[in-house]
GROMACS .gro file of C-alpha atoms in nm:
model
  352
    1MET     CA    1   9.357  10.217  11.293
    2SER     CA    2   9.494   9.864  11.348
    3GLY     CA    3   9.609   9.586  11.153
    4SER     CA    4   9.898   9.429  10.971
    5ILE     CA    5  10.135   9.675  10.796
    6ALA     CA    6  10.340   9.670  10.470
    7TYR     CA    7  10.578   9.956  10.398
    8CYS     CA    8  10.738  10.063  10.093
    9PRO     CA    9  11.028  10.310  10.147
   10GLN     CA   10  11.146  10.549   9.873
   11THR     CA   11  11.475  10.377   9.885
   12ALA     CA   12  11.401  10.043   9.763
   13TRP     CA   13  11.539   9.740   9.984
   14ILE     CA   14  11.614   9.420   9.784
   15ASN     CA   15  11.753   9.102   9.933
   16ASN     CA   16  12.042   8.894   9.790
   17ASN     CA   17  11.773   8.639   9.629
   18THR     CA   18  11.614   8.549   9.315
   19VAL     CA   19  11.346   8.783   9.183
   20ARG     CA   20  11.066   8.566   9.287
   21GLY     CA   21  11.223   8.509   9.650
   22ASN     CA   22  11.205   8.870   9.682
   23ILE     CA   23  10.847   8.902   9.597
   24THR     CA   24  10.742   8.612   9.793
   25PHE     CA   25  10.987   8.693  10.082
   26GLY     CA   26  10.875   8.368  10.290
   27CYS     CA   27  10.526   8.357  10.210
   28GLU     CA   28  10.380   8.046  10.033
   29TYR     CA   29  10.391   8.061   9.645
   30ASP     CA   30  10.079   8.072   9.493
   31GLU     CA   31  10.101   8.099   9.123
   32GLU     CA   32   9.775   8.260   9.051
   33LYS     CA   33   9.811   8.538   9.320
   34TYR     CA   34  10.193   8.574   9.192
   35ASN     CA   35  10.089   8.619   8.839
   36ASP     CA   36   9.833   8.872   8.905
   37VAL     CA   37  10.070   9.051   9.147
   38ILE     CA   38  10.339   9.093   8.885
   39ARG     CA   39  10.065   9.205   8.629
   40VAL     CA   40   9.949   9.480   8.834
   41CYS     CA   41  10.321   9.590   8.907
   42ALA     CA   42  10.402   9.602   8.535
   43LEU     CA   43  10.685   9.334   8.585
   44GLU     CA   44  10.575   9.094   8.308
   45PRO     CA   45  10.805   9.287   8.030
   46ASP     CA   46  11.098   9.299   8.276
   47PHE     CA   47  11.089   8.918   8.314
   48GLN     CA   48  11.116   8.874   7.955
   49THR     CA   49  11.428   9.079   7.937
   50LEU     CA   50  11.601   8.922   8.253
   51ALA     CA   51  11.829   8.605   8.167
   52ALA     CA   52  11.631   8.356   8.376
   53GLY     CA   53  11.304   8.543   8.395
   54ASP     CA   54  11.184   8.581   8.775
   55MET     CA   55  11.422   8.303   8.869
   56THR     CA   56  11.728   8.548   8.789
   57ALA     CA   57  11.949   8.580   9.095
   58ILE     CA   58  11.979   8.959   9.208
   59GLY     CA   59  12.281   9.075   9.366
   60GLU     CA   60  12.333   9.267   9.696
   61ASN     CA   61  12.107   9.575   9.712
   62GLY     CA   62  11.980   9.475   9.347
   63VAL     CA   63  12.312   9.601   9.169
   64ASN     CA   64  12.190   9.424   8.840
   65LEU     CA   65  11.860   9.609   8.841
   66SER     CA   66  11.738   9.947   8.731
   67GLY     CA   67  11.592  10.198   8.992
   68GLY     CA   68  11.227  10.139   8.858
   69GLN     CA   69  11.273   9.762   8.868
   70LYS     CA   70  11.370   9.759   9.222
   71ALA     CA   71  11.073  10.004   9.324
   72ARG     CA   72  10.845   9.780   9.124
   73ILE     CA   73  10.970   9.456   9.312
   74GLN     CA   74  10.958   9.605   9.633
   75LEU     CA   75  10.588   9.714   9.566
   76ALA     CA   76  10.508   9.361   9.447
   77ARG     CA   77  10.635   9.220   9.764
   78ALA     CA   78  10.417   9.449   9.967
   79VAL     CA   79  10.119   9.362   9.759
   80TYR     CA   80  10.200   8.979   9.786
   81SER     CA   81  10.220   9.000  10.158
   82ASP     CA   82   9.832   9.081  10.141
   83ARG     CA   83   9.836   9.343  10.457
   84ASP     CA   84   9.544   9.546  10.604
   85ILE     CA   85   9.775   9.877  10.566
   86TYR     CA   86   9.998   9.984  10.301
   87ILE     CA   87  10.241  10.282  10.368
   88LEU     CA   88  10.393  10.376  10.021
   89ASP     CA   89  10.659  10.634  10.022
   90ASP     CA   90  10.660  10.789   9.664
   91PRO     CA   91  10.676  10.464   9.469
   92LEU     CA   92  10.598  10.633   9.142
   93SER     CA   93  10.905  10.868   9.126
   94ALA     CA   94  11.131  10.586   9.032
   95VAL     CA   95  10.930  10.485   8.714
   96ASP     CA   96  10.833  10.636   8.380
   97ALA     CA   97  10.502  10.822   8.373
   98HIS     CA   98  10.313  10.552   8.155
   99VAL     CA   99  10.431  10.273   8.401
  100GLY     CA  100  10.338  10.521   8.704
  101ARG     CA  101   9.975  10.522   8.556
  102ILE     CA  102   9.976  10.127   8.533
  103LEU     CA  103  10.084  10.096   8.889
  104PHE     CA  104   9.831  10.333   9.008
  105GLU     CA  105   9.534  10.225   8.806
  106GLU     CA  106   9.601   9.854   8.830
  107CYS     CA  107   9.781   9.823   9.168
  108ILE     CA  108   9.719  10.114   9.384
  109TYR     CA  109   9.376  10.198   9.295
  110GLY     CA  110   9.288   9.853   9.161
  111ARG     CA  111   9.418   9.532   9.355
  112LEU     CA  112   9.454   9.734   9.682
  113LYS     CA  113   9.102   9.921   9.644
  114ASP     CA  114   8.983   9.744   9.970
  115LYS     CA  115   9.279   9.808  10.171
  116THR     CA  116   9.384  10.130  10.389
  117ARG     CA  117   9.662  10.291  10.164
  118LEU     CA  118   9.883  10.576  10.273
  119LEU     CA  119  10.044  10.734   9.960
  120ILE     CA  120  10.320  10.985   9.970
  121THR     CA  121  10.358  11.143   9.622
  122ASN     CA  122  10.384  11.449   9.421
  123GLN     CA  123  10.186  11.316   9.120
  124LEU     CA  124   9.923  11.567   9.174
  125GLN     CA  125   9.719  11.411   8.876
  126TYR     CA  126   9.592  11.144   9.104
  127ILE     CA  127   9.463  11.386   9.409
  128ASP     CA  128   9.089  11.352   9.284
  129ARG     CA  129   9.140  10.979   9.350
  130ALA     CA  130   9.205  11.028   9.721
  131ASP     CA  131   8.976  10.998  10.013
  132ASN     CA  132   9.173  11.246  10.220
  133ILE     CA  133   9.458  11.476  10.127
  134ILE     CA  134   9.734  11.621  10.331
  135LEU     CA  135   9.940  11.891  10.192
  136LEU     CA  136  10.308  11.950  10.343
  137ASP     CA  137  10.498  12.253  10.297
  138LYS     CA  138  10.856  12.237  10.423
  139GLY     CA  139  10.766  11.943  10.660
  140ARG     CA  140  10.453  12.116  10.821
  141ILE     CA  141  10.090  12.024  10.736
  142SER     CA  142   9.965  12.327  10.560
  143ALA     CA  143   9.601  12.207  10.457
  144GLN     CA  144   9.402  11.875  10.510
  145GLY     CA  145   9.071  11.748  10.349
  146THR     CA  146   8.929  11.634  10.030
  147SER     CA  147   9.007  11.752   9.680
  148SER     CA  148   8.677  11.963   9.678
  149GLN     CA  149   8.739  12.109  10.024
  150LEU     CA  150   9.097  12.213   9.959
  151LYS     CA  151   8.998  12.390   9.636
  152GLU     CA  152   8.711  12.567   9.836
  153GLN     CA  153   9.008  12.677  10.066
  154GLY     CA  154   9.165  12.852   9.765
  155ILE     CA  155   9.446  12.592   9.703
  156ASP     CA  156   9.525  12.581   9.322
  157PHE     CA  157   9.643  12.243   9.236
  158GLN     CA  158   9.632  12.352   8.863
  159LYS     CA  159   9.994  12.523   8.861
  160PHE     CA  160  10.136  12.195   9.016
  161ILE     CA  161   9.972  11.989   8.765
  162ILE     CA  162  10.079  12.190   8.481
  163LYS     CA  163  10.423  12.176   8.602
  164GLU     CA  164  10.435  11.821   8.631
  165SER     CA  165  10.279  11.769   8.296
  166LYS     CA  166  10.524  11.986   8.142
  167LYS     CA  167  10.784  11.777   8.316
  168GLU     CA  168  10.608  11.471   8.188
  169ASN     CA  169  10.579  11.600   7.840
  170ILE     CA  170  10.977  11.680   7.819
  171ASP     CA  171  11.026  11.332   7.943
  172ASN     CA  172  10.806  11.171   7.675
  173SER     CA  173  10.972  11.393   7.397
  174LYS     CA  174  11.312  11.276   7.503
  175GLU     CA  175  11.183  10.901   7.513
  176ASP     CA  176  11.053  10.958   7.141
  177ILE     CA  177  11.341  11.111   7.016
  178GLU     CA  178  11.556  10.839   7.169
  179LYS     CA  179  11.335  10.566   7.003
  180HIS     CA  180  11.338  10.751   6.674
  181LYS     CA  181  11.711  10.811   6.679
  182ASN     CA  182  11.775  10.430   6.781
  183LYS     CA  183  11.537  10.324   6.483
  184HIS     CA  184  11.722  10.554   6.244
  185ASN     CA  185  12.081  10.397   6.366
  186LYS     CA  186  11.888  10.025   6.339
  187ASP     CA  187  11.772  10.099   5.982
  188LYS     CA  188  12.113  10.219   5.861
  189LYS     CA  189  12.281   9.929   6.062
  190THR     CA  190  12.035   9.679   5.879
  191LYS     CA  191  12.106   9.838   5.535
  192ARG     CA  192  12.489   9.815   5.574
  193GLN     CA  193  12.459   9.461   5.712
  194ASN     CA  194  12.260   9.357   5.395
  195LYS     CA  195  12.502   9.495   5.165
  196GLU     CA  196  12.793   9.345   5.309
  197SER     CA  197  12.617   9.020   5.328
  198LYS     CA  198  12.544   9.048   4.931
  199ILE     CA  199  12.890   9.134   4.872
  200GLU     CA  200  13.018   8.841   5.074
  201ASN     CA  201  12.757   8.595   4.914
  202GLU     CA  202  12.876   8.715   4.566
  203GLU     CA  203  13.270   8.698   4.648
  204ASN     CA  204  13.237   8.349   4.806
  205GLN     CA  205  12.956   8.218   4.562
  206ILE     CA  206  12.767   8.040   4.876
  207GLY     CA  207  12.420   7.974   4.789
  208LYS     CA  208  12.287   7.994   5.120
  209SER     CA  209  11.930   8.103   5.165
  210ASP     CA  210  11.809   8.363   5.407
  211GLU     CA  211  11.635   8.081   5.609
  212GLN     CA  212  11.948   7.920   5.666
  213ILE     CA  213  12.111   8.224   5.809
  214ASN     CA  214  11.823   8.292   6.037
  215GLN     CA  215  11.833   7.941   6.159
  216LYS     CA  216  12.212   7.977   6.234
  217ASP     CA  217  12.168   8.301   6.405
  218ASN     CA  218  11.875   8.159   6.602
  219LYS     CA  219  12.086   7.858   6.730
  220VAL     CA  220  12.375   8.107   6.821
  221GLN     CA  221  12.121   8.330   7.003
  222GLN     CA  222  11.991   8.031   7.201
  223ILE     CA  223  12.330   7.901   7.295
  224VAL     CA  224  12.418   8.241   7.435
  225LYS     CA  225  12.085   8.284   7.615
  226SER     CA  226  12.130   7.941   7.763
  227ASN     CA  227  12.477   8.039   7.881
  228GLU     CA  228  12.342   8.349   8.029
  229VAL     CA  229  12.077   8.155   8.226
  230GLU     CA  230  12.350   7.928   8.356
  231THR     CA  231  12.532   8.216   8.447
  232ALA     CA  232  12.276   8.387   8.642
  233LYS     CA  233  12.188   8.062   8.817
  234GLN     CA  234  12.535   8.022   8.938
  235ILE     CA  235  12.545   8.339   9.105
  236MET     CA  236  12.362   8.197   9.395
  237THR     CA  237  12.496   7.887   9.530
  238ASN     CA  238  12.368   7.689   9.854
  239GLU     CA  239  12.616   7.744  10.128
  240GLU     CA  240  12.746   7.439  10.298
  241GLN     CA  241  12.590   7.362  10.656
  242GLU     CA  242  12.669   7.157  10.946
  243THR     CA  243  12.351   7.018  11.088
  244LYS     CA  244  12.502   6.762  11.333
  245GLY     CA  245  12.677   6.835  11.660
  246VAL     CA  246  13.018   7.007  11.733
  247PRO     CA  247  13.292   6.791  11.625
  248TRP     CA  248  13.545   6.688  11.892
  249SER     CA  249  13.815   6.846  11.666
  250SER     CA  250  13.667   7.186  11.729
  251TYR     CA  251  13.701   7.148  12.132
  252PHE     CA  252  14.058   7.002  12.055
  253ASN     CA  253  14.156   7.312  11.845
  254TYR     CA  254  14.009   7.544  12.096
  255ILE     CA  255  14.212   7.389  12.383
  256LEU     CA  256  14.541   7.430  12.173
  257SER     CA  257  14.440   7.780  12.120
  258LEU     CA  258  14.443   7.863  12.494
  259VAL     CA  259  14.810   7.769  12.568
  260PRO     CA  260  15.122   7.643  12.353
  261LEU     CA  261  15.153   7.269  12.353
  262SER     CA  262  15.449   7.279  12.575
  263LEU     CA  263  15.259   7.469  12.846
  264LEU     CA  264  14.960   7.263  12.850
  265ILE     CA  265  15.041   7.010  13.094
  266PRO     CA  266  15.173   7.268  13.350
  267PHE     CA  267  14.850   7.451  13.308
  268ILE     CA  268  14.636   7.146  13.351
  269LEU     CA  269  14.864   7.059  13.671
  270ILE     CA  270  14.781   7.411  13.816
  271ILE     CA  271  14.418   7.355  13.781
  272ILE     CA  272  14.422   7.011  13.946
  273ALA     CA  273  14.675   7.138  14.234
  274SER     CA  274  14.428   7.447  14.283
  275GLU     CA  275  14.100   7.196  14.316
  276GLY     CA  276  14.313   6.936  14.510
  277ILE     CA  277  14.452   7.199  14.801
  278ASN     CA  278  14.071   7.347  14.822
  279ILE     CA  279  13.948   6.996  14.872
  280PHE     CA  280  14.220   6.884  15.123
  281SER     CA  281  14.187   7.227  15.334
  282GLN     CA  282  13.803   7.138  15.366
  283TRP     CA  283  13.904   6.793  15.477
  284TRP     CA  284  14.129   6.926  15.732
  285LEU     CA  285  13.888   7.150  15.848
  286GLY     CA  286  13.664   6.854  15.923
  287CYS     CA  287  13.944   6.699  16.105
  288ILE     CA  288  13.971   7.008  16.340
  289GLY     CA  289  13.605   6.996  16.432
  290SER     CA  290  13.633   6.618  16.514
  291PRO     CA  291  13.847   6.553  16.831
  292ASP     CA  292  13.874   6.176  16.752
  293GLN     CA  293  14.075   6.228  16.467
  294ILE     CA  294  14.458   6.318  16.433
  295LYS     CA  295  14.464   6.323  16.827
  296SER     CA  296  14.849   6.364  16.825
  297ILE     CA  297  14.860   6.696  16.676
  298SER     CA  298  14.772   6.987  16.912
  299PHE     CA  299  14.488   7.219  16.819
  300GLY     CA  300  14.717   7.518  16.755
  301TRP     CA  301  14.910   7.315  16.491
  302LYS     CA  302  14.584   7.213  16.323
  303ILE     CA  303  14.483   7.565  16.314
  304GLY     CA  304  14.811   7.665  16.158
  305MET     CA  305  14.797   7.403  15.894
  306TYR     CA  306  14.482   7.515  15.802
  307ALA     CA  307  14.584   7.858  15.757
  308LEU     CA  308  14.869   7.733  15.563
  309PHE     CA  309  14.645   7.542  15.335
  310GLY     CA  310  14.427   7.833  15.288
  311PHE     CA  311  14.687   8.054  15.195
  312GLY     CA  312  14.810   7.795  14.952
  313ALA     CA  313  14.479   7.765  14.781
  314LEU     CA  314  14.482   8.142  14.764
  315ILE     CA  315  14.808   8.154  14.584
  316LEU     CA  316  14.709   7.874  14.360
  317PHE     CA  317  14.347   8.031  14.288
  318LEU     CA  318  14.536   8.363  14.183
  319ILE     CA  319  14.793   8.178  13.957
  320ARG     CA  320  14.497   7.992  13.801
  321ALA     CA  321  14.283   8.303  13.753
  322PHE     CA  322  14.589   8.493  13.583
  323THR     CA  323  14.679   8.230  13.351
  324SER     CA  324  14.319   8.137  13.257
  325ALA     CA  325  14.289   8.511  13.176
  326LEU     CA  326  14.587   8.496  12.958
  327ALA     CA  327  14.475   8.177  12.797
  328VAL     CA  328  14.160   8.317  12.707
  329ARG     CA  329  14.298   8.621  12.568
  330ARG     CA  330  14.538   8.444  12.360
  331SER     CA  331  14.262   8.226  12.219
  332ASN     CA  332  14.056   8.500  12.127
  333ARG     CA  333  14.340   8.662  11.947
  334LEU     CA  334  14.424   8.348  11.748
  335ILE     CA  335  14.087   8.252  11.658
  336HIS     CA  336  14.005   8.616  11.555
  337LEU     CA  337  14.342   8.635  11.336
  338LYS     CA  338  14.259   8.310  11.169
  339LEU     CA  339  13.905   8.414  11.090
  340LEU     CA  340  14.006   8.766  10.971
  341THR     CA  341  14.312   8.580  10.756
  342HIS     CA  342  14.023   8.366  10.582
  343VAL     CA  343  13.770   8.630  10.528
  344ILE     CA  344  14.058   8.852  10.359
  345HIS     CA  345  14.159   8.582  10.135
  346CYS     CA  346  13.814   8.472  10.028
  347PRO     CA  347  13.711   8.540   9.640
  348ILE     CA  348  13.559   8.865   9.567
  349PHE     CA  349  13.199   8.716   9.487
  350PHE     CA  350  13.197   8.610   9.875
  351TYR     CA  351  13.138   8.994   9.960
  352ASP     CA  352  12.832   9.025   9.691
   0.00000   0.00000   0.00000
């Protein structure tokens, strides 16, 4: 089996970007393809609730998204990438039962029907759709084959399905109770607000119609929503970047960080003296090899002077190496301290 691979881990990975940026993730934006992907991944209702839709900025690791939303955005990113092989590590566990059915029917079994899919899941109601089933028990393969083959081996999936169905029914019952409770509270709140509005209108004798009140409320909601959109857009800002070469001030600041300004000239003189005596000793060696030069000095004196120059060059080299090591160590410490100080004093949103 070969080809390009898309992998969806069980813990969703979300980038600090917009929702659309997380789905396209570097691929070219195709509106028709994009709309179909968000449809099969059941993201359309979520886009309606987000402040700026699919252009809403997502914080680090998706802090402003639910677990189900992060899982579906991750799945949408894999589907949009259009790979040959899909490895899906339990993408249905983080979503509700009815959303899971949509993801399986429309996405995994629908749009990806011509792809190679490896689905890890405990949603046993879908096992009959699988081409090949691998049953794991405590991390080991206990059985493998099609659904009919496993049933012939005496493996009873019904008890697992009943267990999952009971769990799903309990979740649905809790959801229905919560919806009924919210509706009841909403009705009570609406009745109370109507009574308060009637009393207020009678006391103030203001003949405002319900249509005017609704228009005012709509304007307020539009203003609030507009502010939310602007706030969402401000979460992500473009970083300032330097595209030109390194300015000379950077070199100058680095040189000043090597040694204090008072020791800069002695440090430069040590470097010049070290190079100078090295060059002079090479010139003197050439004079020794040429009998026509410096005839007034004996050969022994020439060798002695060369040895003296060599010893001086060695001393200056050691001094230069020692001072250079100290200078680099000092520069690293100062630059690191300056960088650390700036990072510590950054605003809190710098770390998002």
